[in-house]
CSV table of N, CA and C in Angstrom, one decimal:
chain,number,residue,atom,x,y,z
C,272,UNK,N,-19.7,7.1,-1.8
C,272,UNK,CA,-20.0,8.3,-0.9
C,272,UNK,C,-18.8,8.6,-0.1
C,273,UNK,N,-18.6,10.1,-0.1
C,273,UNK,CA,-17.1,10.4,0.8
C,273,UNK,C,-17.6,10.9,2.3
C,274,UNK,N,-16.8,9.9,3.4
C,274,UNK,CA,-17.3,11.1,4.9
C,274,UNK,C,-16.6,11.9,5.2
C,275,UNK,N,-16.9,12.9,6.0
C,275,UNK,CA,-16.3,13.6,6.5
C,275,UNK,C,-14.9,13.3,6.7
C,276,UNK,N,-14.0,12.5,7.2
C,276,UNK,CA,-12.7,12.1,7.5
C,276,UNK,C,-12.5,11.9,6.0
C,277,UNK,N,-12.9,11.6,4.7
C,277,UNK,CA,-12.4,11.5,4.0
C,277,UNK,C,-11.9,12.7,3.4
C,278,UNK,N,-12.8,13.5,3.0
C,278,UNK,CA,-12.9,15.2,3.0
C,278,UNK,C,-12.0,15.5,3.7
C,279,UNK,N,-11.5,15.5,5.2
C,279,UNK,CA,-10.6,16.5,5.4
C,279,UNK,C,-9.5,16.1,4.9
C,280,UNK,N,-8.9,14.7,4.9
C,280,UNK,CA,-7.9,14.4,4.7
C,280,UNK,C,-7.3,14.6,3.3
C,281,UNK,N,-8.2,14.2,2.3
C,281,UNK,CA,-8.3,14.8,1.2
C,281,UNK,C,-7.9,16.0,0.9
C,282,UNK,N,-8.7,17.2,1.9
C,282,UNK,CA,-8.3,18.3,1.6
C,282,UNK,C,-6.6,18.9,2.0
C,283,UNK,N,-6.3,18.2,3.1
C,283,UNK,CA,-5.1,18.5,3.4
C,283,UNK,C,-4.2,18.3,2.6
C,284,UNK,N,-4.3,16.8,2.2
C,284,UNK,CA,-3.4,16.8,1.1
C,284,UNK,C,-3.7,17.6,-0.3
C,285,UNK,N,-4.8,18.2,-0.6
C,285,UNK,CA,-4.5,19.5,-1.8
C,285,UNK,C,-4.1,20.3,-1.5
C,286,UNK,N,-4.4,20.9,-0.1
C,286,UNK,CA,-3.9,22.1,0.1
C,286,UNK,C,-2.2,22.5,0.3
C,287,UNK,N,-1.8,21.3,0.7
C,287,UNK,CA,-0.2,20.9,0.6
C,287,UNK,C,0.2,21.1,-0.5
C,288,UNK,N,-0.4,20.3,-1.7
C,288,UNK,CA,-0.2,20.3,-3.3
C,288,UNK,C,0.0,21.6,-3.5
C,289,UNK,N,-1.3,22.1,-3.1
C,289,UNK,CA,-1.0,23.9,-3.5
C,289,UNK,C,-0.3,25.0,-3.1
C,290,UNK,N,0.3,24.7,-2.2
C,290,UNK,CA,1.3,25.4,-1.7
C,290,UNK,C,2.7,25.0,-1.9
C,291,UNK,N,2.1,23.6,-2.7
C,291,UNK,CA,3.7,23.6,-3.6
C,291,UNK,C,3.8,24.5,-4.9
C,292,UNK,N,2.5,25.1,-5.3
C,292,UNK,CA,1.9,25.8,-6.6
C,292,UNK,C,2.7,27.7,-6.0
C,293,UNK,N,2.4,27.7,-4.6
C,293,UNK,CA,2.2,29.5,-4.2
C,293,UNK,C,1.8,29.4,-3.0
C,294,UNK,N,2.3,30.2,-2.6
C,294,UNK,CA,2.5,30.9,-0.8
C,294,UNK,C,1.4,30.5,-0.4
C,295,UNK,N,1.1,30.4,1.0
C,295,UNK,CA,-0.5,30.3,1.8
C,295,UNK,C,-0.4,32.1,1.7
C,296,UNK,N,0.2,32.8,2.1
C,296,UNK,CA,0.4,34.3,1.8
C,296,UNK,C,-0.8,34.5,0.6
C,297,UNK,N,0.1,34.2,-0.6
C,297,UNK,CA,-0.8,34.6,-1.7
C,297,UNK,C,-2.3,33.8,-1.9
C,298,UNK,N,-2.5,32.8,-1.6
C,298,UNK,CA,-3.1,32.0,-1.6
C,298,UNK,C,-4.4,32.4,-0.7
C,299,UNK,N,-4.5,33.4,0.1
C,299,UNK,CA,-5.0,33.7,1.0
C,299,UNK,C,-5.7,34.9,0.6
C,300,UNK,N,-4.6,35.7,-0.2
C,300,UNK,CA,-4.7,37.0,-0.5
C,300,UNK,C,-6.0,37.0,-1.5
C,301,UNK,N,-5.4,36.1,-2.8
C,301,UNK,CA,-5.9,35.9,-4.2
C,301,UNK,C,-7.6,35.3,-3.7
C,302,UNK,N,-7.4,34.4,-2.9
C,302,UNK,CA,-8.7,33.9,-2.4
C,302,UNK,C,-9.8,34.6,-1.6
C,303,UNK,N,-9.5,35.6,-1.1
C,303,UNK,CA,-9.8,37.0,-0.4
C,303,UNK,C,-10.3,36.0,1.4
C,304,UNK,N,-9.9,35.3,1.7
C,304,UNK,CA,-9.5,34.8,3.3
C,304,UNK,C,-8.5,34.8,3.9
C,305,UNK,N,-8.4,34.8,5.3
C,305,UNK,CA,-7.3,34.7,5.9
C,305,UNK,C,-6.2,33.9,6.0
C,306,UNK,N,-4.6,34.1,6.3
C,306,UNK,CA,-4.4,33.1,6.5
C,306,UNK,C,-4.4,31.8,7.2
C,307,UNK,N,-4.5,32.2,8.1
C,307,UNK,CA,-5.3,31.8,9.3
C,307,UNK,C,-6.5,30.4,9.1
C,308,UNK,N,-7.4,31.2,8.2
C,308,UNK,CA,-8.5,30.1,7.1
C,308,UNK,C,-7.5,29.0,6.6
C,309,UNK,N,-7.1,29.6,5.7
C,309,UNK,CA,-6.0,28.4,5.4
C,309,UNK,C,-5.5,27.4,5.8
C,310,UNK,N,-4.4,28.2,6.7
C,310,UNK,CA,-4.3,26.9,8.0
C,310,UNK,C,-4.9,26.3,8.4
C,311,UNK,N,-6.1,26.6,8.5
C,311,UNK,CA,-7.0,25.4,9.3
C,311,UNK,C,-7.5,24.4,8.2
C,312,UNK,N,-7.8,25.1,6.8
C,312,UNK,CA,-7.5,24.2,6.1
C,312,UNK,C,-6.4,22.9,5.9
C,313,UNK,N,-5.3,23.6,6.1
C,313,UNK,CA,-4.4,22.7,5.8
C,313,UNK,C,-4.3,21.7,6.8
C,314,UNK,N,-4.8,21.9,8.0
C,314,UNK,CA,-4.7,20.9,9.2
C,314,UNK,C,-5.7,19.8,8.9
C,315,UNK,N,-7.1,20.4,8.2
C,315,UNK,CA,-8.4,19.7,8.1
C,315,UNK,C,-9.2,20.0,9.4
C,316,UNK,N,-9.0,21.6,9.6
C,316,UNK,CA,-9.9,21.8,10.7
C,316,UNK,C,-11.3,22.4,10.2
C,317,UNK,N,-11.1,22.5,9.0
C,317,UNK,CA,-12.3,23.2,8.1
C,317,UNK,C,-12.4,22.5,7.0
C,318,UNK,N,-13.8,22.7,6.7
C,318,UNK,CA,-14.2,22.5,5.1
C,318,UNK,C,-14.6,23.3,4.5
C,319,UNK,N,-14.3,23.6,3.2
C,319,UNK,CA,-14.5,25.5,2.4
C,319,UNK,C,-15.7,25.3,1.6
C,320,UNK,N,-16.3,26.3,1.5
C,320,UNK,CA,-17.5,26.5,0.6
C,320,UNK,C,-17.7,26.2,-0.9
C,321,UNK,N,-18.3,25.5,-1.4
C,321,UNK,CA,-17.4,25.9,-3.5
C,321,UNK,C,-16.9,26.9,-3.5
C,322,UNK,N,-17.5,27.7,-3.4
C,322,UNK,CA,-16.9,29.3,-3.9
C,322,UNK,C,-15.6,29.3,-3.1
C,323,UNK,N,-15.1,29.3,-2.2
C,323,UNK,CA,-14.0,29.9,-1.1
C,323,UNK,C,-13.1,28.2,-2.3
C,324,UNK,N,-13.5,27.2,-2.2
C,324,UNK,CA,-12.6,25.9,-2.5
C,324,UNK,C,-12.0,26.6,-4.5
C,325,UNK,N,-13.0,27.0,-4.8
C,325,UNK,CA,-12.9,27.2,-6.3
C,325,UNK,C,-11.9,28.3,-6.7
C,326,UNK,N,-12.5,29.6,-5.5
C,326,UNK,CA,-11.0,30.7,-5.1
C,326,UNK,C,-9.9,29.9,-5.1
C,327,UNK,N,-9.5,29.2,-4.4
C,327,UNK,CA,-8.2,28.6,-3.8
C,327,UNK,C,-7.6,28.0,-4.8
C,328,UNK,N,-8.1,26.9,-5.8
C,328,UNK,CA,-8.0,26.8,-6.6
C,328,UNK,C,-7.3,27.9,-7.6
C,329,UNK,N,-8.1,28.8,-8.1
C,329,UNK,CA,-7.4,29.7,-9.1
C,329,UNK,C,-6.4,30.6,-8.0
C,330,UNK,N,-6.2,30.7,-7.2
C,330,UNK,CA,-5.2,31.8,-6.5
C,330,UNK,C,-4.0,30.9,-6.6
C,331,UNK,N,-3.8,29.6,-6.8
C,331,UNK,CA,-2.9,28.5,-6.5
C,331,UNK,C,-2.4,28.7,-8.4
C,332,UNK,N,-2.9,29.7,-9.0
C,332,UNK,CA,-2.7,29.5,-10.5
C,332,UNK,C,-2.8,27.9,-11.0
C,333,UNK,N,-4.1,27.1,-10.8
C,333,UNK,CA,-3.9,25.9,-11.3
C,333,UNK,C,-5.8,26.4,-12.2
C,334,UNK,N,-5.9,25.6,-13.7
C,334,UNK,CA,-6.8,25.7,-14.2
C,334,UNK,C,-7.5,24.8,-13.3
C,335,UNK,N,-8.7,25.4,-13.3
C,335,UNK,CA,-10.2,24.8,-12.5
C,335,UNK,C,-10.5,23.4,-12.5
C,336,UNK,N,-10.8,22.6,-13.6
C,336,UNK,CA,-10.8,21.2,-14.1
C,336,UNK,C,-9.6,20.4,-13.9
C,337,UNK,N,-8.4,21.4,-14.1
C,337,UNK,CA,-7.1,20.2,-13.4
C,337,UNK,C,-7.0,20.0,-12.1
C,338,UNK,N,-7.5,21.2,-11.1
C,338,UNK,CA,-7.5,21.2,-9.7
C,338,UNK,C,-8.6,19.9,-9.0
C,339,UNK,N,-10.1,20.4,-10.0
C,339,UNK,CA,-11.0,19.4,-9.4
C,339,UNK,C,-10.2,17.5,-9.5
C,340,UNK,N,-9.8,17.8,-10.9
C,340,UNK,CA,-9.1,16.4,-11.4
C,340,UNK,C,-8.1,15.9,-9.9
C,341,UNK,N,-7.5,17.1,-9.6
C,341,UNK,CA,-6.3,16.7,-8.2
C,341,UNK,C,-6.6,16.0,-7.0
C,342,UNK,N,-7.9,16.9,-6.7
C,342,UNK,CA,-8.6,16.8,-5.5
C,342,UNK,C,-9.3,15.4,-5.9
C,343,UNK,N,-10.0,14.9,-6.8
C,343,UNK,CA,-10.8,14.2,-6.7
C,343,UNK,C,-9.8,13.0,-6.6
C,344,UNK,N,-8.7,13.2,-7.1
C,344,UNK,CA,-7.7,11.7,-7.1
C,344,UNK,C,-7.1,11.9,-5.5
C,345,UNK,N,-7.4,12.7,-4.6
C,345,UNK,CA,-7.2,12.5,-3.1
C,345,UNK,C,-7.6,11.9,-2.8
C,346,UNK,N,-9.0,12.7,-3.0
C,346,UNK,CA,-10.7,12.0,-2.9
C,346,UNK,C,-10.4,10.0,-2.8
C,347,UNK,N,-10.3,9.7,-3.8
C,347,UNK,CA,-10.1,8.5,-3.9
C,347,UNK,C,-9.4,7.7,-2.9
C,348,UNK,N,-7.6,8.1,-3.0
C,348,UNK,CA,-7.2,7.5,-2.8
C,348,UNK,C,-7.4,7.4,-1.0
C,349,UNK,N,-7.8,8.4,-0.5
C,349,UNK,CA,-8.4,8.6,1.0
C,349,UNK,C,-9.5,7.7,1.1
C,350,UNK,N,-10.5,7.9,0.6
C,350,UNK,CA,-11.7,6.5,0.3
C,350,UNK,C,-10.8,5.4,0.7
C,351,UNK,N,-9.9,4.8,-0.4
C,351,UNK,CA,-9.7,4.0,-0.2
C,351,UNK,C,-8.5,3.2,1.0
C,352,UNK,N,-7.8,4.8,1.5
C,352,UNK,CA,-7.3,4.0,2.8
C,352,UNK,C,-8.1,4.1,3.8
C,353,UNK,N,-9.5,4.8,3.8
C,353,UNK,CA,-9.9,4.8,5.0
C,353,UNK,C,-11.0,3.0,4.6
C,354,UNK,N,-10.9,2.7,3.8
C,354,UNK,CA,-11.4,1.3,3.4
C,354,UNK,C,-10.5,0.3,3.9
C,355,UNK,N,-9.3,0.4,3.8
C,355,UNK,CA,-8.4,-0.6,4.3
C,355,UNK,C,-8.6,-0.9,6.0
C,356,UNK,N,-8.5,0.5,6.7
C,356,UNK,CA,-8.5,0.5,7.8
C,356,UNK,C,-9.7,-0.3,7.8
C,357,UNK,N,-10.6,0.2,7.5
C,357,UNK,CA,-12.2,-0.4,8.1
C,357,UNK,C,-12.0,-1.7,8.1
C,358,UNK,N,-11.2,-2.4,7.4
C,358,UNK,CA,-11.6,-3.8,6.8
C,358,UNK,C,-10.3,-4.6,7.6
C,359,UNK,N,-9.2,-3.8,8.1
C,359,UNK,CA,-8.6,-4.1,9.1
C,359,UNK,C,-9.0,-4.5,10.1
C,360,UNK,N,-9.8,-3.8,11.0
C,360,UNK,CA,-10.9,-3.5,12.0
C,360,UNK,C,-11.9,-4.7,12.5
C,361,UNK,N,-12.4,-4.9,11.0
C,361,UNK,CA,-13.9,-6.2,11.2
C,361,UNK,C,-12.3,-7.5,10.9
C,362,UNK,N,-11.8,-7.8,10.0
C,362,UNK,CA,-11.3,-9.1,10.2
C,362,UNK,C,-10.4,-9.0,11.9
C,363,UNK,N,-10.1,-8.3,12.5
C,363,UNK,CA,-9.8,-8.4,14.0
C,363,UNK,C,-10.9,-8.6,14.8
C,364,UNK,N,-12.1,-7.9,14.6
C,364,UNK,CA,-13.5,-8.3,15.1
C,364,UNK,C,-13.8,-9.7,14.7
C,365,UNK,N,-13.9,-9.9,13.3
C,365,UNK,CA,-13.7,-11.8,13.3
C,365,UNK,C,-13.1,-12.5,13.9
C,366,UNK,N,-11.3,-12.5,13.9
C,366,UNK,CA,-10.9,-13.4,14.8
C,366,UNK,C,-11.0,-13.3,16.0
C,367,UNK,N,-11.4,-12.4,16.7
C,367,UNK,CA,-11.4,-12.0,18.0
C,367,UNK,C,-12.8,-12.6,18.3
C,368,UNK,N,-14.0,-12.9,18.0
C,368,UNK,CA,-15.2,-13.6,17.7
C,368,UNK,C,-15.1,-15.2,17.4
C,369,UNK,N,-13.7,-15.2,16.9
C,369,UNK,CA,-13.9,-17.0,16.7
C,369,UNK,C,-12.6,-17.5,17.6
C,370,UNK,N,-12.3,-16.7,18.1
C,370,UNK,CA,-11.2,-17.4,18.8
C,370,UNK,C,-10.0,-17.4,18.6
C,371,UNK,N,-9.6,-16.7,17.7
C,371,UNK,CA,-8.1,-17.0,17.3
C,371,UNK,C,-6.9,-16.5,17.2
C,372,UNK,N,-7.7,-14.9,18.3
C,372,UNK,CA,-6.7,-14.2,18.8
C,372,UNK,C,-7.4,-13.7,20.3
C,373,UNK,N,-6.1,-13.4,21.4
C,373,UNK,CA,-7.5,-13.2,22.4
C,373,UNK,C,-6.9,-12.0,23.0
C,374,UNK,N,-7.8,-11.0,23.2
C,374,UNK,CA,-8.0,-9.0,23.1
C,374,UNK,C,-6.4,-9.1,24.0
C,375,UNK,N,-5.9,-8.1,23.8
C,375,UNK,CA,-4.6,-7.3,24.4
C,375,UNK,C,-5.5,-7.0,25.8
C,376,UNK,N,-4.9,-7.7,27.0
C,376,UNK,CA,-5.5,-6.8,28.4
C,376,UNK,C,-4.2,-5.9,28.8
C,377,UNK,N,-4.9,-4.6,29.5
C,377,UNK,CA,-4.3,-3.3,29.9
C,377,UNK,C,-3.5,-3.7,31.3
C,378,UNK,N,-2.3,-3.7,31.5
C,378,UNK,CA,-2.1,-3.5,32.8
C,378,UNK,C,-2.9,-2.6,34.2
């Protein structure tokens, strides 16, 4: 299952990909949204609808099935750094629990 943080990040990095494909300009145009929309795509301040994600897609001139193929290898590889972090996280919660490191105090 993907969460939200994985999604956006994901998305940013396609949307980068695609703008190495064609303009946010055209990209905007062809997709009939702003560019504006976009942008916020590109930051991951939004998530697009199928339809608006599927536009973007073909405005980017990439066939439909290679694009999903792109995104979903984001997809992944986002999963899986946000899995690393996590797992970063609990083994510092473990040593920090058994003793073998002791918390950073704040000035």
């Amino acid at each position: 299952m993907f969460d939200d943080e994985v999604h956006k990040n994901a998305l940013k990095e396609f949307i980068a990909f695609l703008r190495t494909r064609n303009t946010q300009k055209n990209i905007a145009f062809f997709s009939d949204i702003s560019r504006e929309y976009v942008r916020h795509l590109g930051k991951g301040e939004k998530i697009p609808t199928i339809r608006i994600f599927f536009n973007i897609i073909e405005a980017a001139g990439i066939d439909l099935k290679e694009g999903l193929g792109i995104y979903i290898d984001f997809l992944q590889k986002q999963k899986m750094a946000l899995a690393a972090d996590r797992t970063k996280g609990l083994e510092y919660v473990k040593k920090l629990k058994s003793g073998k490191i002791r918390p950073k105090k704040n000035p």
